[in-house]
Coordinates of C-alpha atoms and ligand atoms in Angstrom, one line a residue:
M1 CA 6.2 13.7 -18.3
R2 CA 3.5 16.3 -18.2
R3 CA 3.9 19.3 -16.1
L4 CA 2.2 19.2 -12.7
P5 CA -0.9 21.3 -12.3
E6 CA -0.4 24.4 -10.1
P7 CA -2.1 24.0 -6.8
P8 CA -5.5 25.6 -7.1
G9 CA -6.2 27.7 -4.0
H10 CA -9.5 26.1 -3.0
V11 CA -11.0 22.7 -3.2
S12 CA -13.7 24.0 -5.5
Q13 CA -11.1 24.8 -8.2
I14 CA -9.7 21.3 -8.5
P15 CA -10.5 19.7 -11.8
T16 CA -12.5 16.5 -11.2
P17 CA -12.3 13.6 -11.0
A18 CA -9.4 13.9 -8.6
L19 CA -7.9 12.4 -5.4
V20 CA -7.7 14.6 -2.4
I21 CA -5.8 14.0 0.9
D22 CA -6.6 15.5 4.3
V23 CA -3.0 16.1 5.3
A24 CA -3.7 16.4 9.0
A25 CA -5.6 13.0 9.0
L26 CA -2.7 11.4 7.1
D27 CA -0.2 12.7 9.6
R28 CA -2.3 11.5 12.5
N29 CA -2.4 8.0 11.0
L30 CA 1.3 8.0 10.5
R31 CA 1.9 9.2 14.1
R32 CA -0.4 6.5 15.5
M33 CA 1.4 3.7 13.7
A34 CA 4.9 5.1 14.5
E35 CA 3.9 5.3 18.2
F36 CA 2.7 1.7 18.2
F37 CA 6.1 0.5 16.9
A38 CA 8.1 2.8 19.1
A39 CA 6.8 0.8 22.0
G40 CA 8.1 -2.6 21.0
P41 CA 11.1 -4.3 19.4
C42 CA 9.3 -4.9 16.0
R43 CA 9.7 -2.2 13.4
L44 CA 7.6 -0.8 10.6
R45 CA 8.5 -1.1 6.9
P46 CA 5.6 0.8 5.3
H47 CA 4.3 -0.6 2.0
F48 CA 4.9 2.0 -0.7
K49 CA 2.5 0.2 -3.1
A50 CA -0.5 1.5 -1.1
H51 CA 0.1 5.1 -2.3
K52 CA 3.1 5.1 -4.7
T53 CA 3.7 8.7 -3.6
P54 CA 7.2 9.9 -2.5
E55 CA 5.8 12.7 -0.3
I56 CA 3.8 10.2 1.7
A57 CA 6.8 7.9 2.0
R58 CA 8.9 10.8 3.3
R59 CA 6.3 11.6 5.9
Q60 CA 6.1 7.9 7.0
L61 CA 9.9 7.7 7.4
A62 CA 9.9 11.1 9.3
A63 CA 7.2 9.8 11.6
G64 CA 9.7 7.3 12.9
S65 CA 9.9 3.5 13.9
C66 CA 10.7 2.6 10.3
V67 CA 13.5 0.3 9.0
G68 CA 12.9 1.2 5.3
L69 CA 10.1 0.8 2.8
T70 CA 8.4 -2.2 1.3
C71 CA 7.6 -2.2 -2.5
A72 CA 5.6 -4.6 -4.6
T73 CA 7.3 -4.0 -7.9
V74 CA 10.7 -3.1 -9.3
S75 CA 9.4 0.1 -10.7
E76 CA 8.0 1.2 -7.3
A77 CA 11.4 0.5 -5.8
E78 CA 13.1 2.6 -8.5
V79 CA 10.9 5.5 -7.5
A80 CA 11.1 4.8 -3.7
A81 CA 14.9 4.8 -3.9
D82 CA 14.8 8.6 -4.2
V83 CA 13.5 8.8 -0.6
C84 CA 14.7 5.7 1.2
G85 CA 18.0 3.8 1.3
D86 CA 16.7 0.4 2.4
L87 CA 14.1 -1.2 0.2
L88 CA 12.4 -4.6 0.4
I89 CA 10.7 -5.8 -2.8
A90 CA 8.3 -8.2 -1.2
N91 CA 7.7 -10.0 -4.4
E92 CA 9.6 -12.3 -6.8
P93 CA 11.5 -10.3 -9.6
I94 CA 11.0 -12.6 -12.6
G95 CA 10.8 -11.6 -16.2
P96 CA 12.7 -9.6 -18.8
G97 CA 15.2 -7.2 -17.3
K98 CA 13.7 -7.3 -13.8
C99 CA 16.8 -8.8 -12.0
Q100 CA 19.1 -6.5 -13.9
R101 CA 17.1 -3.5 -12.8
V102 CA 17.2 -4.7 -9.2
A103 CA 21.0 -5.1 -9.5
A104 CA 21.2 -1.5 -10.9
L105 CA 19.2 -0.3 -8.0
A106 CA 21.6 -2.0 -5.6
T107 CA 24.3 0.4 -6.7
R108 CA 22.2 3.2 -5.2
V109 CA 20.5 1.7 -2.1
Q110 CA 20.3 -1.5 -0.1
V111 CA 17.8 -3.8 -1.8
T112 CA 16.3 -7.0 -0.6
V113 CA 13.9 -9.2 -2.7
A114 CA 11.6 -12.1 -2.0
V115 CA 12.5 -15.5 -3.6
D116 CA 10.6 -18.7 -3.7
S117 CA 12.4 -20.7 -6.4
T118 CA 15.8 -21.9 -7.3
M119 CA 15.3 -20.3 -10.7
G120 CA 14.5 -16.9 -9.2
L121 CA 17.3 -17.1 -6.8
E122 CA 19.9 -18.0 -9.5
A123 CA 18.6 -15.3 -11.9
M124 CA 18.9 -12.7 -9.1
A125 CA 22.4 -13.9 -8.1
A126 CA 23.6 -13.9 -11.7
A127 CA 22.4 -10.3 -12.4
A128 CA 24.0 -9.1 -9.1
R129 CA 27.3 -10.7 -9.9
H130 CA 27.2 -9.2 -13.4
A131 CA 26.6 -5.7 -11.9
G132 CA 29.2 -6.3 -9.2
V133 CA 26.7 -5.7 -6.4
T134 CA 25.1 -7.7 -3.6
V135 CA 21.4 -8.0 -3.3
G136 CA 19.6 -9.2 -0.2
V137 CA 17.0 -12.0 -0.3
L138 CA 14.2 -13.1 2.0
I139 CA 12.8 -16.6 1.5
D140 CA 9.1 -16.1 0.8
V141 CA 7.1 -18.5 2.9
N142 CA 3.5 -19.4 2.3
V143 CA 1.8 -18.8 5.7
G144 CA -1.7 -19.7 4.4
Q145 CA -2.5 -17.0 1.8
T146 CA -1.4 -19.6 -0.9
R147 CA -0.2 -17.0 -3.3
C148 CA 3.6 -17.1 -3.8
G149 CA 5.9 -18.7 -1.2
V150 CA 7.5 -22.1 -0.4
L151 CA 6.0 -24.1 2.4
P152 CA 7.2 -23.3 6.0
G153 CA 9.8 -25.7 7.4
P154 CA 12.2 -27.9 5.4
A155 CA 11.3 -26.5 2.0
A156 CA 12.1 -23.0 3.2
V157 CA 15.3 -24.1 4.9
A158 CA 16.4 -25.9 1.7
L159 CA 16.0 -22.7 -0.4
A160 CA 17.7 -20.6 2.4
R161 CA 20.7 -23.0 2.1
Q162 CA 20.9 -22.4 -1.7
A163 CA 20.6 -18.6 -1.1
A164 CA 23.3 -18.6 1.5
A165 CA 25.6 -20.5 -0.9
A166 CA 25.0 -18.3 -4.0
K167 CA 27.4 -15.5 -4.8
G168 CA 26.0 -12.1 -5.5
I169 CA 23.2 -12.4 -3.0
T170 CA 23.0 -12.4 0.7
L171 CA 20.4 -14.3 2.7
R172 CA 18.8 -11.8 5.1
G173 CA 15.8 -13.8 6.4
V174 CA 12.3 -14.9 5.7
M175 CA 8.9 -13.2 5.0
G176 CA 5.4 -14.5 5.1
Y177 CA 2.4 -12.3 4.3
E178 CA -0.8 -13.3 6.0
G179 CA -3.0 -11.6 3.4
H180 CA -5.8 -14.1 3.8
L181 CA -6.3 -12.9 7.4
V182 CA -5.7 -9.1 7.3
S183 CA -9.4 -8.2 6.7
L184 CA -11.2 -10.9 8.8
P185 CA -13.9 -8.8 10.5
D186 CA -13.9 -10.8 13.8
R187 CA -11.0 -9.6 15.9
A188 CA -10.8 -12.8 18.0
E189 CA -10.7 -15.0 14.9
R190 CA -8.2 -12.7 13.2
E191 CA -6.0 -12.8 16.2
T192 CA -6.0 -16.6 16.7
R193 CA -5.5 -17.4 13.0
T194 CA -2.7 -14.8 12.7
R195 CA -0.9 -16.2 15.7
D196 CA -1.1 -19.7 14.1
A197 CA 0.1 -18.4 10.7
M198 CA 3.0 -16.5 12.3
A199 CA 4.0 -19.4 14.5
G200 CA 4.9 -21.3 11.3
L201 CA 7.0 -18.3 10.0
V202 CA 8.8 -17.8 13.3
E203 CA 9.5 -21.6 13.6
T204 CA 10.8 -21.6 10.0
A205 CA 13.2 -18.7 10.9
A206 CA 14.4 -20.7 13.9
M207 CA 15.1 -23.7 11.7
V208 CA 17.0 -21.5 9.2
R209 CA 19.2 -20.3 12.1
A210 CA 19.6 -23.8 13.5
A211 CA 21.0 -24.8 10.1
G212 CA 23.7 -22.2 10.7
L213 CA 22.3 -19.7 8.3
P214 CA 21.6 -15.9 8.8
C215 CA 18.0 -14.9 9.4
G216 CA 18.0 -11.4 10.8
I217 CA 14.7 -10.3 9.2
V218 CA 11.3 -12.0 9.7
S219 CA 8.9 -9.8 7.8
A220 CA 5.1 -10.0 7.7
G221 CA 1.9 -8.1 8.4
G222 CA -0.6 -5.7 7.0
T223 CA -3.0 -3.0 8.3
G224 CA -5.4 -5.5 9.8
T225 CA -2.8 -7.5 11.6
Y226 CA 0.0 -5.0 12.5
D227 CA -0.8 -5.0 16.2
I228 CA -1.0 -8.8 16.3
S229 CA 1.9 -9.9 14.2
G230 CA 3.8 -6.8 15.3
R231 CA 3.8 -8.0 18.9
I232 CA 4.7 -11.6 18.3
D233 CA 8.2 -12.6 19.5
G234 CA 10.5 -13.2 16.5
I235 CA 8.6 -11.0 13.9
T236 CA 11.1 -8.2 13.2
E237 CA 9.1 -5.9 10.8
I238 CA 5.6 -5.2 9.5
Q239 CA 4.8 -4.3 5.9
A240 CA 1.5 -2.4 6.5
G241 CA 0.5 0.2 3.8
S242 CA -3.2 1.0 3.8
Y243 CA -3.1 2.5 7.3
A244 CA -1.8 5.7 5.9
L245 CA -4.9 6.6 3.9
M246 CA -7.5 3.9 4.7
D247 CA -10.6 2.8 2.7
T248 CA -14.1 1.5 3.4
D249 CA -12.9 -2.1 3.4
Y250 CA -10.4 -1.5 6.3
G251 CA -12.8 1.0 7.8
R252 CA -15.0 -1.9 8.8
L253 CA -12.3 -3.2 11.1
D254 CA -11.3 -2.1 14.6
V255 CA -8.1 -0.4 13.5
P256 CA -7.3 3.1 14.9
F257 CA -6.8 4.9 11.6
E258 CA -9.0 7.4 9.9
Q259 CA -10.0 8.0 6.3
A260 CA -7.5 10.4 4.9
F261 CA -8.2 10.4 1.1
W262 CA -11.2 10.7 -1.1
A263 CA -12.2 10.7 -4.7
L264 CA -13.4 14.2 -5.5
G265 CA -16.2 14.5 -8.0
T266 CA -18.6 17.2 -9.3
I267 CA -22.3 16.8 -9.5
I268 CA -23.1 17.0 -13.2
S269 CA -26.8 16.0 -13.2
R270 CA -29.8 16.0 -10.9
P271 CA -32.2 14.1 -13.1
D272 CA -34.9 13.5 -10.4
P273 CA -35.5 14.4 -6.8
G274 CA -34.0 11.2 -5.5
R275 CA -30.9 11.0 -7.6
C276 CA -27.8 12.9 -8.6
V277 CA -24.9 11.9 -10.7
A278 CA -21.2 12.8 -10.2
D279 CA -18.4 12.8 -12.8
C280 CA -16.2 10.1 -11.0
G281 CA -16.8 6.5 -12.1
H282 CA -14.7 3.4 -12.0
K283 CA -12.0 5.0 -14.2
S284 CA -11.2 7.1 -11.1
M285 CA -11.8 4.6 -8.3
T286 CA -12.0 0.8 -8.3
K287 CA -15.0 -1.2 -7.0
D288 CA -13.3 -4.5 -6.5
H289 CA -14.0 -4.2 -2.7
G290 CA -17.4 -2.6 -3.2
L291 CA -19.0 0.7 -4.1
P292 CA -17.6 3.9 -2.4
T293 CA -19.5 5.7 0.3
V294 CA -20.4 9.4 0.4
R295 CA -19.0 11.9 2.9
G296 CA -21.1 14.8 4.2
L297 CA -24.3 14.2 2.3
D298 CA -26.9 12.8 4.7
G299 CA -28.8 9.8 3.4
A300 CA -26.8 9.6 0.2
S301 CA -25.4 6.4 -1.2
V302 CA -23.7 5.4 -4.4
V303 CA -25.8 2.8 -6.2
S304 CA -23.6 2.4 -9.3
L305 CA -20.3 3.3 -10.9
N306 CA -19.9 3.5 -14.7
D307 CA -16.8 4.5 -16.5
E308 CA -17.2 8.2 -15.8
H309 CA -20.3 8.4 -13.6
A310 CA -21.2 7.7 -10.0
T311 CA -25.0 7.5 -9.6
I312 CA -26.0 8.5 -6.1
T313 CA -29.4 8.2 -4.4
I314 CA -30.3 11.1 -2.1
P315 CA -33.3 11.9 0.1
P316 CA -36.0 13.6 -2.1
G317 CA -35.7 16.9 -0.1
S318 CA -32.0 17.1 -0.6
K319 CA -30.6 20.5 -1.7
V320 CA -27.7 19.0 -3.8
T321 CA -27.1 21.2 -6.8
I322 CA -25.4 20.7 -10.1
G323 CA -21.8 21.9 -9.9
E324 CA -21.5 21.0 -6.2
R325 CA -18.5 19.0 -5.0
V326 CA -18.9 15.5 -3.7
F327 CA -16.3 13.4 -1.7
L328 CA -16.4 9.7 -2.2
R329 CA -14.6 7.2 0.1
P330 CA -13.1 4.5 -2.1
S331 CA -13.4 0.8 -1.1
H332 CA -9.8 -0.1 -2.0
T333 CA -6.8 2.2 -1.5
D334 CA -4.1 0.8 -3.7
P335 CA -5.8 0.2 -7.1
T336 CA -7.8 3.5 -6.8
I337 CA -4.6 5.5 -6.3
N338 CA -2.9 3.7 -9.1
L339 CA -5.5 5.3 -11.5
H340 CA -4.3 8.9 -10.7
D341 CA -1.3 11.1 -11.5
V342 CA -1.5 13.3 -8.4
F343 CA -3.0 13.9 -5.0
Y344 CA -4.3 17.4 -4.1
A345 CA -3.2 17.9 -0.5
L346 CA -5.8 19.7 1.6
D347 CA -5.7 21.8 4.8
G348 CA -9.4 22.1 5.4
E349 CA -10.7 23.4 2.0
Q350 CA -7.4 24.9 1.0
V351 CA -5.1 23.1 -1.5
V352 CA -1.6 23.2 0.0
G353 CA 0.2 21.0 -2.4
V354 CA 0.0 18.7 -5.5
W355 CA 1.8 15.5 -4.7
P356 CA 2.9 13.3 -7.7
I357 CA 1.9 9.7 -7.5
A358 CA 5.2 9.1 -9.1
A359 CA 5.2 5.3 -9.2
R360 CA 1.6 4.9 -10.5
G361 CA 1.1 2.4 -13.3
Y362 CA 4.3 1.1 -14.8
P363 CA 6.7 4.1 -14.9
E364 CA 9.3 2.1 -16.9
H365 CA 7.1 2.5 -20.0
R366 CA 7.0 6.3 -19.6
R367 CA 10.7 6.9 -19.8
Ligands
LIG401 C1 3.2 -8.7 0.5 C2 2.3 -7.7 1.1 N1 2.7 -7.2 2.4 C3 1.9 -6.4 3.0 C4 0.7 -5.9 2.5 C5 -0.1 -5.1 3.4 O1 -0.9 -4.2 3.0 P1 -2.1 -3.5 3.8 O2 -1.6 -2.6 4.7 O3 -3.0 -3.0 2.7 O4 -2.9 -4.6 4.5 C6 0.3 -6.4 1.3 C7 -1.0 -5.9 0.7 O5 -1.5 -6.4 -0.3 C8 1.1 -7.3 0.5 O6 0.8 -7.8 -0.6

């Protein structure tokens, strides 16, 4: 691994492109979410995939109301295990060495994984037995996103039965991510459809219990639905992640979280009065949810991102100069952060830390 850069003292000294965090805004987001969950029985299991950054995970856990962390990949869980003793990999560990790595992790922390097939379940159980550990499983239920997951009802109960009977794993419950609903702009529609989707999950959990099987965990939810799913009887934990840092996509919604990170660029060209160009293109922020917006430059908007360039239109009288810093608000948190090695943590304009994005990419290839 390369050595971390020393924290430069002032934002103007940060080499660009880079990611910066407003630490106070981050902490406010974490506090707001923790307070919401402190007021009800459901708990928070923040999704580590959103930021892949141990320092942020530490702050999420310290803010309270958390039962552990959610991860999307085994490699994220291997990094998250340094800061948290209870991890959910809300995804199916399938493929060379994955179940073995989960089993190895289970010697250090409590690990639970999602399963939606007999094959996946048996592979996990065999690896756990071989390592002499027990790995938790949640039956992954398709609540309408139609990604992974078995159908709610009898299909889920049948797989739960197999999980409960297998040695090496322990059935801990069910999960169902309503990812097709989390960013619906209309609050009433989001609420109604989320309630419907969650009814199927809660009912499935009841059927699992009625079959005499354990189902202590019923896990769901994202940033757009945390306060809907998180107040439904029977949902025990919410997997939200984007709320910590936010993006323009979630910024359109009525959620009470503020933008806390930006892609920082430098203006490298001012080719005509109505245009400037910054050194941060789509190698430093993704555009899968749209182009970024510009902070603090009146009337400015990003019109295109190339590999290393952001082309920005500005009002003709604008005083933007070459060498000036520009803050761009990315449209999608997770894949943007995954492009960077570190966050520069800011208190106002002062850099107060350099936080490794330790689980970015696929760390197993960097060992
Ligand atoms: C399984 C799962 N749970 C929860 C989330 C919630 O994330 P967010 O807070 O970004 O809505 C995601 C996001 O993609 C996910 O894939």
